[in-house]
mmCIF file of N, CA and C in Angstrom:
data_model
loop_
_atom_site.group_PDB
_atom_site.id
_atom_site.type_symbol
_atom_site.label_atom_id
_atom_site.label_comp_id
_atom_site.label_asym_id
_atom_site.label_seq_id
_atom_site.Cartn_x
_atom_site.Cartn_y
_atom_site.Cartn_z
ATOM 1 N N MET A 1 17.170 27.074 12.220
ATOM 2 C CA MET A 1 15.908 27.204 10.961
ATOM 3 C C MET A 1 16.747 28.200 9.968
ATOM 4 N N SER A 2 16.753 27.986 8.580
ATOM 5 C CA SER A 2 17.209 29.156 7.910
ATOM 6 C C SER A 2 16.047 30.173 7.686
ATOM 7 N N SER A 3 16.172 31.276 7.120
ATOM 8 C CA SER A 3 15.282 32.387 6.956
ATOM 9 C C SER A 3 14.809 32.323 5.526
ATOM 10 N N GLN A 4 15.255 31.365 4.799
ATOM 11 C CA GLN A 4 14.896 31.334 3.206
ATOM 12 C C GLN A 4 13.444 30.802 3.324
ATOM 13 N N THR A 5 12.847 31.559 2.300
ATOM 14 C CA THR A 5 11.248 31.553 2.027
ATOM 15 C C THR A 5 11.081 30.975 0.515
ATOM 16 N N TYR A 6 9.975 30.505 0.221
ATOM 17 C CA TYR A 6 9.895 29.882 -1.125
ATOM 18 C C TYR A 6 8.175 30.254 -1.518
ATOM 19 N N SER A 7 8.156 30.658 -2.821
ATOM 20 C CA SER A 7 7.127 30.852 -3.388
ATOM 21 C C SER A 7 6.309 29.758 -3.961
ATOM 22 N N ILE A 8 5.046 29.464 -4.168
ATOM 23 C CA ILE A 8 4.588 28.272 -4.528
ATOM 24 C C ILE A 8 4.802 27.711 -5.265
ATOM 25 N N SER A 9 5.623 28.376 -6.643
ATOM 26 C CA SER A 9 6.201 27.868 -8.017
ATOM 27 C C SER A 9 7.453 27.367 -7.532
ATOM 28 N N ASP A 10 8.202 27.741 -6.571
ATOM 29 C CA ASP A 10 9.556 27.356 -6.022
ATOM 30 C C ASP A 10 9.392 25.915 -5.662
ATOM 31 N N LEU A 11 8.282 25.773 -4.884
ATOM 32 C CA LEU A 11 7.989 24.593 -4.046
ATOM 33 C C LEU A 11 7.441 23.429 -5.056
ATOM 34 N N ALA A 12 6.694 23.822 -5.729
ATOM 35 C CA ALA A 12 6.053 22.813 -6.981
ATOM 36 C C ALA A 12 7.105 22.510 -7.809
ATOM 37 N N ARG A 13 8.024 23.158 -8.128
ATOM 38 C CA ARG A 13 9.046 23.054 -9.105
ATOM 39 C C ARG A 13 10.029 21.974 -8.272
ATOM 40 N N GLU A 14 10.457 22.444 -7.201
ATOM 41 C CA GLU A 14 11.588 21.594 -6.572
ATOM 42 C C GLU A 14 11.184 20.251 -6.281
ATOM 43 N N LEU A 15 9.708 19.977 -5.600
ATOM 44 C CA LEU A 15 9.311 18.815 -5.394
ATOM 45 C C LEU A 15 8.458 18.291 -6.492
ATOM 46 N N ASP A 16 8.636 18.619 -7.620
ATOM 47 C CA ASP A 16 7.625 18.034 -8.819
ATOM 48 C C ASP A 16 6.337 17.645 -8.365
ATOM 49 N N ILE A 17 5.772 18.894 -7.877
ATOM 50 C CA ILE A 17 3.966 18.589 -7.913
ATOM 51 C C ILE A 17 3.412 19.788 -8.188
ATOM 52 N N THR A 18 2.045 19.888 -8.509
ATOM 53 C CA THR A 18 1.468 21.189 -9.061
ATOM 54 C C THR A 18 1.429 21.942 -7.915
ATOM 55 N N THR A 19 1.039 23.180 -8.285
ATOM 56 C CA THR A 19 0.635 24.021 -7.270
ATOM 57 C C THR A 19 -0.661 23.735 -6.964
ATOM 58 N N ARG A 20 -1.672 23.310 -7.565
ATOM 59 C CA ARG A 20 -2.860 22.750 -7.214
ATOM 60 C C ARG A 20 -2.997 21.674 -6.030
ATOM 61 N N ALA A 21 -2.048 20.781 -6.004
ATOM 62 C CA ALA A 21 -1.929 20.057 -4.804
ATOM 63 C C ALA A 21 -1.074 20.871 -3.483
ATOM 64 N N ILE A 22 -0.363 21.605 -3.709
ATOM 65 C CA ILE A 22 0.050 22.650 -2.681
ATOM 66 C C ILE A 22 -1.075 23.024 -1.689
ATOM 67 N N ARG A 23 -1.769 24.050 -2.807
ATOM 68 C CA ARG A 23 -2.985 24.678 -2.256
ATOM 69 C C ARG A 23 -4.101 23.793 -1.500
ATOM 70 N N PHE A 24 -4.360 22.403 -2.264
ATOM 71 C CA PHE A 24 -5.167 21.549 -1.479
ATOM 72 C C PHE A 24 -4.542 21.063 0.121
ATOM 73 N N TYR A 25 -3.232 21.135 0.126
ATOM 74 C CA TYR A 25 -2.575 20.607 1.372
ATOM 75 C C TYR A 25 -2.995 21.767 2.208
ATOM 76 N N GLU A 26 -2.697 23.143 1.723
ATOM 77 C CA GLU A 26 -2.967 24.318 2.702
ATOM 78 C C GLU A 26 -4.282 24.390 2.993
ATOM 79 N N GLU A 27 -5.478 24.320 2.021
ATOM 80 C CA GLU A 27 -6.673 24.100 2.309
ATOM 81 C C GLU A 27 -6.863 23.142 3.593
ATOM 82 N N GLN A 28 -6.277 22.011 3.541
ATOM 83 C CA GLN A 28 -6.562 21.056 4.495
ATOM 84 C C GLN A 28 -5.985 21.276 6.191
ATOM 85 N N GLY A 29 -5.221 22.352 5.861
ATOM 86 C CA GLY A 29 -4.824 22.924 7.219
ATOM 87 C C GLY A 29 -3.160 22.234 7.505
ATOM 88 N N LEU A 30 -2.687 21.623 6.528
ATOM 89 C CA LEU A 30 -1.312 20.994 6.627
ATOM 90 C C LEU A 30 -0.284 21.982 6.196
ATOM 91 N N LEU A 31 -0.447 22.921 5.552
ATOM 92 C CA LEU A 31 0.507 24.138 5.278
ATOM 93 C C LEU A 31 0.045 25.510 5.762
ATOM 94 N N ARG A 32 1.013 26.017 6.468
ATOM 95 C CA ARG A 32 0.215 27.456 6.787
ATOM 96 C C ARG A 32 1.551 28.692 6.338
ATOM 97 N N PRO A 33 1.275 29.042 5.000
ATOM 98 C CA PRO A 33 2.295 30.008 4.690
ATOM 99 C C PRO A 33 1.545 31.411 4.992
ATOM 100 N N GLU A 34 2.683 32.298 4.828
ATOM 101 C CA GLU A 34 2.187 33.528 5.220
ATOM 102 C C GLU A 34 1.507 34.086 3.921
ATOM 103 N N ARG A 35 0.616 35.135 3.875
ATOM 104 C CA ARG A 35 0.430 35.795 3.038
ATOM 105 C C ARG A 35 0.674 37.267 2.844
ATOM 106 N N ARG A 36 1.247 37.688 1.474
ATOM 107 C CA ARG A 36 1.924 39.167 1.262
ATOM 108 C C ARG A 36 0.651 39.300 0.112
ATOM 109 N N GLY A 37 -0.514 40.048 0.652
ATOM 110 C CA GLY A 37 -1.180 40.258 -0.359
ATOM 111 C C GLY A 37 -1.949 38.819 -1.119
ATOM 112 N N GLN A 38 -1.855 38.622 -2.160
ATOM 113 C CA GLN A 38 -2.148 37.603 -2.738
ATOM 114 C C GLN A 38 -1.227 36.414 -2.800
ATOM 115 N N GLU A 39 0.050 36.707 -2.504
ATOM 116 C CA GLU A 39 1.221 35.917 -2.758
ATOM 117 C C GLU A 39 1.151 34.910 -1.314
ATOM 118 N N ARG A 40 1.603 34.118 -1.507
ATOM 119 C CA ARG A 40 1.597 32.745 -0.645
ATOM 120 C C ARG A 40 3.510 32.856 -0.450
ATOM 121 N N ILE A 41 4.000 32.835 0.908
ATOM 122 C CA ILE A 41 5.270 32.684 1.274
ATOM 123 C C ILE A 41 5.444 31.356 2.064
ATOM 124 N N TYR A 42 5.879 30.768 1.703
ATOM 125 C CA TYR A 42 6.164 29.543 2.304
ATOM 126 C C TYR A 42 7.711 29.210 3.221
ATOM 127 N N SER A 43 7.616 28.932 4.390
ATOM 128 C CA SER A 43 8.898 28.874 4.868
ATOM 129 C C SER A 43 9.194 27.521 5.228
ATOM 130 N N PRO A 44 10.565 27.422 5.800
ATOM 131 C CA PRO A 44 11.359 25.757 5.466
ATOM 132 C C PRO A 44 10.552 24.975 6.219
ATOM 133 N N ARG A 45 9.719 25.152 7.259
ATOM 134 C CA ARG A 45 8.786 24.314 8.023
ATOM 135 C C ARG A 45 7.765 23.949 7.057
ATOM 136 N N ASP A 46 7.271 24.630 6.311
ATOM 137 C CA ASP A 46 6.327 24.379 5.275
ATOM 138 C C ASP A 46 7.114 23.158 4.384
ATOM 139 N N LYS A 47 8.014 23.633 3.795
ATOM 140 C CA LYS A 47 8.718 22.773 2.701
ATOM 141 C C LYS A 47 8.827 21.394 3.653
ATOM 142 N N VAL A 48 9.288 21.550 5.046
ATOM 143 C CA VAL A 48 9.522 19.969 5.450
ATOM 144 C C VAL A 48 8.313 19.381 5.663
ATOM 145 N N SER A 49 7.199 20.237 6.065
ATOM 146 C CA SER A 49 5.907 19.387 5.941
ATOM 147 C C SER A 49 5.377 18.781 4.791
ATOM 148 N N LEU A 50 5.597 19.833 3.817
ATOM 149 C CA LEU A 50 5.149 19.059 2.386
ATOM 150 C C LEU A 50 5.746 17.986 1.977
ATOM 151 N N LYS A 51 7.159 17.721 2.167
ATOM 152 C CA LYS A 51 8.096 16.531 1.789
ATOM 153 C C LYS A 51 7.623 15.462 2.936
ATOM 154 N N LEU A 52 7.045 15.784 3.916
ATOM 155 C CA LEU A 52 6.729 14.556 4.846
ATOM 156 C C LEU A 52 5.368 14.255 4.355
ATOM 157 N N ILE A 53 4.379 14.929 3.807
ATOM 158 C CA ILE A 53 3.188 14.472 3.060
ATOM 159 C C ILE A 53 3.185 13.630 2.178
ATOM 160 N N LEU A 54 4.457 14.330 1.138
ATOM 161 C CA LEU A 54 4.601 13.253 -0.031
ATOM 162 C C LEU A 54 5.140 12.042 0.247
ATOM 163 N N ARG A 55 5.878 11.921 1.352
ATOM 164 C CA ARG A 55 6.475 10.630 1.671
ATOM 165 C C ARG A 55 5.557 9.725 2.228
ATOM 166 N N GLY A 56 4.735 10.446 3.145
ATOM 167 C CA GLY A 56 3.790 9.795 3.688
ATOM 168 C C GLY A 56 2.501 9.260 2.493
ATOM 169 N N LYS A 57 2.274 10.027 1.481
ATOM 170 C CA LYS A 57 1.556 9.643 0.520
ATOM 171 C C LYS A 57 2.219 8.357 -0.081
ATOM 172 N N ARG A 58 3.265 8.228 -0.560
ATOM 173 C CA ARG A 58 4.067 7.241 -1.039
ATOM 174 C C ARG A 58 3.833 5.973 -0.469
ATOM 175 N N ILE A 59 3.915 6.313 0.949
ATOM 176 C CA ILE A 59 3.945 4.646 1.632
ATOM 177 C C ILE A 59 2.504 4.348 2.353
ATOM 178 N N GLY A 60 1.581 5.096 1.784
ATOM 179 C CA GLY A 60 0.202 4.671 2.194
ATOM 180 C C GLY A 60 -0.394 5.502 3.247
ATOM 181 N N PHE A 61 0.133 6.400 3.689
ATOM 182 C CA PHE A 61 -0.373 7.201 5.035
ATOM 183 C C PHE A 61 -1.339 7.845 4.926
ATOM 184 N N SER A 62 -2.722 8.408 5.555
ATOM 185 C CA SER A 62 -3.597 8.932 5.381
ATOM 186 C C SER A 62 -3.162 10.423 5.549
ATOM 187 N N LEU A 63 -4.204 11.394 4.921
ATOM 188 C CA LEU A 63 -3.636 12.730 5.509
ATOM 189 C C LEU A 63 -3.752 13.134 6.995
ATOM 190 N N ALA A 64 -4.856 12.594 7.651
ATOM 191 C CA ALA A 64 -4.714 12.281 9.081
ATOM 192 C C ALA A 64 -3.430 11.999 9.637
ATOM 193 N N GLU A 65 -2.978 10.878 9.305
ATOM 194 C CA GLU A 65 -1.747 10.618 9.902
ATOM 195 C C GLU A 65 -0.728 11.455 9.672
ATOM 196 N N CYS A 66 -0.531 12.083 8.392
ATOM 197 C CA CYS A 66 0.479 13.115 7.872
ATOM 198 C C CYS A 66 0.147 14.100 9.068
ATOM 199 N N ARG A 67 -1.001 14.583 9.057
ATOM 200 C CA ARG A 67 -1.307 15.930 9.903
ATOM 201 C C ARG A 67 -0.393 15.497 11.522
ATOM 202 N N GLU A 68 -0.775 14.365 11.755
ATOM 203 C CA GLU A 68 -0.405 13.898 13.145
ATOM 204 C C GLU A 68 1.124 14.014 13.463
ATOM 205 N N LEU A 69 1.753 13.482 12.048
ATOM 206 C CA LEU A 69 3.390 13.537 12.368
ATOM 207 C C LEU A 69 3.686 15.057 12.033
ATOM 208 N N ILE A 70 3.124 15.662 11.486
ATOM 209 C CA ILE A 70 3.533 17.364 11.012
ATOM 210 C C ILE A 70 3.241 18.194 12.256
ATOM 211 N N GLU A 71 2.142 17.663 13.127
ATOM 212 C CA GLU A 71 2.011 18.193 14.583
ATOM 213 C C GLU A 71 3.304 17.941 15.454
ATOM 214 N N LEU A 72 3.941 16.989 15.206
ATOM 215 C CA LEU A 72 4.737 16.505 16.318
ATOM 216 C C LEU A 72 5.985 17.171 15.569
ATOM 217 N N TYR A 73 6.281 17.778 14.760
ATOM 218 C CA TYR A 73 7.403 18.238 14.182
ATOM 219 C C TYR A 73 8.226 19.328 15.225
ATOM 220 N N ASP A 74 9.245 19.067 15.635
ATOM 221 C CA ASP A 74 9.932 19.864 16.564
ATOM 222 C C ASP A 74 11.531 19.811 16.377
ATOM 223 N N PRO A 75 11.903 20.734 15.434
ATOM 224 C CA PRO A 75 13.634 20.603 15.351
ATOM 225 C C PRO A 75 14.266 20.868 16.616
ATOM 226 N N THR A 76 13.635 21.585 17.230
ATOM 227 C CA THR A 76 14.825 21.892 18.557
ATOM 228 C C THR A 76 14.780 20.936 19.625
ATOM 229 N N GLY A 77 13.670 20.058 19.505
ATOM 230 C CA GLY A 77 13.798 18.735 20.492
ATOM 231 C C GLY A 77 14.268 17.554 19.603
ATOM 232 N N GLY A 78 15.050 17.568 18.757
ATOM 233 C CA GLY A 78 15.512 16.513 17.828
ATOM 234 C C GLY A 78 14.419 15.580 17.159
ATOM 235 N N ASN A 79 13.285 15.881 17.307
ATOM 236 C CA ASN A 79 11.925 15.185 16.556
ATOM 237 C C ASN A 79 11.905 13.892 17.143
ATOM 238 N N GLN A 80 12.234 13.579 18.358
ATOM 239 C CA GLN A 80 12.147 12.184 18.951
ATOM 240 C C GLN A 80 10.810 11.684 18.891
ATOM 241 N N LYS A 81 9.674 12.472 19.329
ATOM 242 C CA LYS A 81 8.424 11.972 19.480
ATOM 243 C C LYS A 81 7.702 11.877 18.054
ATOM 244 N N GLN A 82 8.158 12.436 17.094
ATOM 245 C CA GLN A 82 7.963 12.553 15.580
ATOM 246 C C GLN A 82 8.521 11.130 15.067
ATOM 247 N N LEU A 83 10.016 11.009 15.256
ATOM 248 C CA LEU A 83 10.306 9.697 14.667
ATOM 249 C C LEU A 83 9.731 8.622 15.356
ATOM 250 N N GLN A 84 9.447 8.429 16.816
ATOM 251 C CA GLN A 84 9.220 7.308 17.313
ATOM 252 C C GLN A 84 7.710 7.107 16.477
ATOM 253 N N THR A 85 6.956 8.133 16.703
ATOM 254 C CA THR A 85 5.263 7.817 15.846
ATOM 255 C C THR A 85 5.598 7.478 14.446
ATOM 256 N N MET A 86 6.604 8.207 13.601
ATOM 257 C CA MET A 86 6.596 7.591 12.479
ATOM 258 C C MET A 86 7.005 6.199 12.244
ATOM 259 N N LEU A 87 7.958 5.869 13.358
ATOM 260 C CA LEU A 87 8.277 4.226 13.384
ATOM 261 C C LEU A 87 7.190 3.336 13.643
ATOM 262 N N SER A 88 6.540 3.850 14.439
ATOM 263 C CA SER A 88 5.212 3.069 14.717
ATOM 264 C C SER A 88 4.257 2.946 13.812
ATOM 265 N N LYS A 89 3.977 3.785 12.992
ATOM 266 C CA LYS A 89 3.156 3.877 11.806
ATOM 267 C C LYS A 89 3.785 3.231 10.673
ATOM 268 N N ILE A 90 5.247 3.095 10.543
ATOM 269 C CA ILE A 90 5.555 2.466 9.550
ATOM 270 C C ILE A 90 5.382 0.688 9.568
ATOM 271 N N ALA A 91 5.485 0.518 11.129
ATOM 272 C CA ALA A 91 5.334 -0.923 11.619
ATOM 273 C C ALA A 91 3.784 -1.487 11.161
ATOM 274 N N GLU A 92 2.800 -0.347 11.609
ATOM 275 C CA GLU A 92 1.445 -0.454 11.247
ATOM 276 C C GLU A 92 1.314 -0.726 9.650
ATOM 277 N N ARG A 93 1.799 0.093 8.955
ATOM 278 C CA ARG A 93 1.660 0.023 7.677
ATOM 279 C C ARG A 93 2.188 -1.408 7.073
ATOM 280 N N ARG A 94 3.322 -1.788 7.238
ATOM 281 C CA ARG A 94 4.089 -2.709 6.852
ATOM 282 C C ARG A 94 3.199 -3.983 7.347
ATOM 283 N N GLU A 95 2.562 -4.182 8.477
ATOM 284 C CA GLU A 95 1.873 -5.161 8.945
ATOM 285 C C GLU A 95 0.422 -5.183 8.246
ATOM 286 N N GLN A 96 -0.016 -4.127 7.755
ATOM 287 C CA GLN A 96 -1.322 -4.165 7.029
ATOM 288 C C GLN A 96 -1.034 -4.536 5.403
ATOM 289 N N LEU A 97 0.427 -4.284 4.874
ATOM 290 C CA LEU A 97 0.566 -4.991 3.529
ATOM 291 C C LEU A 97 1.021 -6.335 3.586
ATOM 292 N N GLU A 98 1.485 -6.902 4.707
ATOM 293 C CA GLU A 98 1.450 -8.246 4.933
ATOM 294 C C GLU A 98 0.234 -8.951 4.963
ATOM 295 N N GLN A 99 -0.589 -8.416 5.407
ATOM 296 C CA GLN A 99 -2.004 -8.853 5.527
ATOM 297 C C GLN A 99 -2.538 -8.757 3.997
ATOM 298 N N GLN A 100 -2.171 -7.959 3.600
ATOM 299 C CA GLN A 100 -3.074 -7.547 1.796
ATOM 300 C C GLN A 100 -2.436 -8.752 0.992
ATOM 301 N N MET A 101 -1.018 -8.868 1.403
ATOM 302 C CA MET A 101 -0.261 -9.900 0.577
ATOM 303 C C MET A 101 -0.963 -11.383 0.849
ATOM 304 N N LEU A 102 -1.172 -11.544 1.768
ATOM 305 C CA LEU A 102 -1.974 -13.014 2.008
ATOM 306 C C LEU A 102 -2.967 -12.843 1.529
ATOM 307 N N ASP A 103 -3.815 -11.615 1.765
ATOM 308 C CA ASP A 103 -5.107 -12.070 1.207
ATOM 309 C C ASP A 103 -5.315 -12.051 -0.480
ATOM 310 N N ILE A 104 -4.138 -11.549 -1.042
ATOM 311 C CA ILE A 104 -3.988 -11.730 -2.447
ATOM 312 C C ILE A 104 -3.363 -12.895 -2.874
ATOM 313 N N GLU A 105 -2.661 -13.441 -2.297
ATOM 314 C CA GLU A 105 -2.380 -14.936 -2.490
ATOM 315 C C GLU A 105 -3.399 -15.859 -2.376
ATOM 316 N N GLN A 106 -4.416 -15.707 -1.234
ATOM 317 C CA GLN A 106 -5.645 -16.648 -1.112
ATOM 318 C C GLN A 106 -6.419 -16.177 -2.089
ATOM 319 N N MET A 107 -6.737 -15.218 -2.848
ATOM 320 C CA MET A 107 -7.559 -15.064 -4.014
ATOM 321 C C MET A 107 -6.932 -15.460 -5.095
ATOM 322 N N LYS A 108 -5.914 -15.437 -5.208
ATOM 323 C CA LYS A 108 -5.175 -15.972 -6.524
ATOM 324 C C LYS A 108 -5.503 -17.652 -6.513
ATOM 325 N N LEU A 109 -5.274 -17.980 -5.294
ATOM 326 C CA LEU A 109 -5.723 -19.790 -5.221
ATOM 327 C C LEU A 109 -6.984 -19.638 -5.691
ATOM 328 N N GLU A 110 -7.955 -18.937 -5.060
ATOM 329 C CA GLU A 110 -9.543 -19.093 -5.365
ATOM 330 C C GLU A 110 -9.623 -18.889 -6.804
ATOM 331 N N LEU A 111 -9.043 -18.171 -7.443
ATOM 332 C CA LEU A 111 -9.219 -17.748 -8.854
ATOM 333 C C LEU A 111 -8.360 -18.995 -9.404
ATOM 334 N N ASP A 112 -7.501 -19.486 -9.350
ATOM 335 C CA ASP A 112 -6.884 -20.923 -10.058
ATOM 336 C C ASP A 112 -8.155 -21.953 -10.021
ATOM 337 N N THR A 113 -8.565 -22.206 -8.737
ATOM 338 C CA THR A 113 -9.687 -23.073 -8.486
ATOM 339 C C THR A 113 -10.891 -22.907 -9.344
ATOM 340 N N ALA A 114 -11.274 -21.557 -9.515
ATOM 341 C CA ALA A 114 -12.264 -21.338 -10.296
ATOM 342 C C ALA A 114 -12.443 -21.388 -11.582
ATOM 343 N N GLN A 115 -11.016 -20.903 -12.062
ATOM 344 C CA GLN A 115 -10.632 -21.527 -13.382
ATOM 345 C C GLN A 115 -10.617 -22.683 -13.843
ATOM 346 N N GLU A 116 -10.054 -23.457 -13.127
ATOM 347 C CA GLU A 116 -9.942 -24.636 -13.236
ATOM 348 C C GLU A 116 -11.420 -25.569 -13.471
ATOM 349 N N ARG A 117 -12.238 -25.154 -12.713
ATOM 350 C CA ARG A 117 -13.650 -25.455 -12.498
ATOM 351 C C ARG A 117 -13.843 -25.276 -13.921
ATOM 352 N N CYS A 118 -14.026 -23.999 -14.287
ATOM 353 C CA CYS A 118 -14.843 -23.398 -15.491
ATOM 354 C C CYS A 118 -13.933 -24.267 -16.628
ATOM 355 N N THR A 119 -12.610 -24.604 -16.766
ATOM 356 C CA THR A 119 -12.228 -25.022 -17.981
ATOM 357 C C THR A 119 -12.806 -26.610 -17.785
ATOM 358 N N GLN A 120 -12.738 -27.389 -16.768
ATOM 359 C CA GLN A 120 -13.539 -28.517 -16.991
ATOM 360 C C GLN A 120 -14.651 -28.563 -17.427
ATOM 361 N N ALA A 121 -15.501 -27.667 -16.875
ATOM 362 C CA ALA A 121 -17.022 -27.786 -17.288
ATOM 363 C C ALA A 121 -17.262 -27.534 -18.688
ATOM 364 N N LEU A 122 -16.360 -26.404 -19.360
ATOM 365 C CA LEU A 122 -16.383 -25.932 -20.727
ATOM 366 C C LEU A 122 -15.995 -27.241 -21.372
ATOM 367 N N GLU A 123 -15.140 -28.036 -21.085
ATOM 368 C CA GLU A 123 -14.426 -29.185 -21.854
ATOM 369 C C GLU A 123 -15.681 -30.273 -21.791
ATOM 370 N N GLN A 124 -16.395 -30.456 -20.542
ATOM 371 C CA GLN A 124 -17.440 -31.229 -20.495
ATOM 372 C C GLN A 124 -18.463 -31.114 -21.430
ATOM 373 N N THR A 125 -18.916 -29.706 -21.623
ATOM 374 C CA THR A 125 -19.777 -29.126 -22.722
ATOM 375 C C THR A 125 -19.443 -29.349 -23.790
ATOM 376 N N ILE A 126 -18.308 -29.167 -24.219
ATOM 377 C CA ILE A 126 -17.738 -29.400 -25.396
ATOM 378 C C ILE A 126 -17.999 -30.850 -25.926
ATOM 379 N N LYS A 127 -17.515 -31.794 -24.987
ATOM 380 C CA LYS A 127 -17.572 -33.228 -25.234
ATOM 381 C C LYS A 127 -18.978 -33.578 -25.522
ATOM 382 N N SER A 128 -19.926 -33.050 -24.858
ATOM 383 C CA SER A 128 -21.227 -33.595 -24.702
ATOM 384 C C SER A 128 -22.026 -33.252 -26.093
ATOM 385 N N GLN A 129 -21.526 -32.122 -26.664
ATOM 386 C CA GLN A 129 -22.365 -31.630 -27.601
ATOM 387 C C GLN A 129 -21.423 -32.152 -29.081
ATOM 388 N N GLN A 130 -20.369 -33.003 -28.965
ATOM 389 C CA GLN A 130 -19.963 -33.569 -30.149
ATOM 390 C C GLN A 130 -20.890 -34.607 -30.422
ATOM 391 N N PRO A 131 -21.015 -34.876 -32.071
ATOM 392 C CA PRO A 131 -21.817 -36.154 -32.502
ATOM 393 C C PRO A 131 -20.944 -37.380 -32.263
ATOM 394 N N VAL A 132 -21.746 -38.646 -31.847
ATOM 395 C CA VAL A 132 -21.129 -39.499 -31.621
ATOM 396 C C VAL A 132 -20.740 -40.410 -33.062
ATOM 397 N N GLN A 133 -19.876 -40.939 -33.068
ATOM 398 C CA GLN A 133 -19.652 -41.414 -34.477
ATOM 399 C C GLN A 133 -19.822 -43.048 -34.351
#
């Protein structure tokens, strides 16, 4: 692992997020920067953790799931356990999304039915209010 370090503004700029977001993840215990006085010094590991958090958020992982994956990070062991866990979580998320898609399709059908009934009822109401000639 390289000995390069990053300031909070370096990471924010590089990863296109706010310093406030980085501090939030730090408060949640997901990042552990060194402190030099008031300055936060982030390691390459912190950068990898932050990337993992951001990727996890994009695909719908909770912070707890991100924490679990970060805790499994072990570059010396090839990250096998982390990668296996990530694959398992991806499969679970995919299953959830498939179910949500089915639920949405069902809801659309129900909306179509409700719309048709309302349209028919409205037409009947309009017809019944027209004067007979």
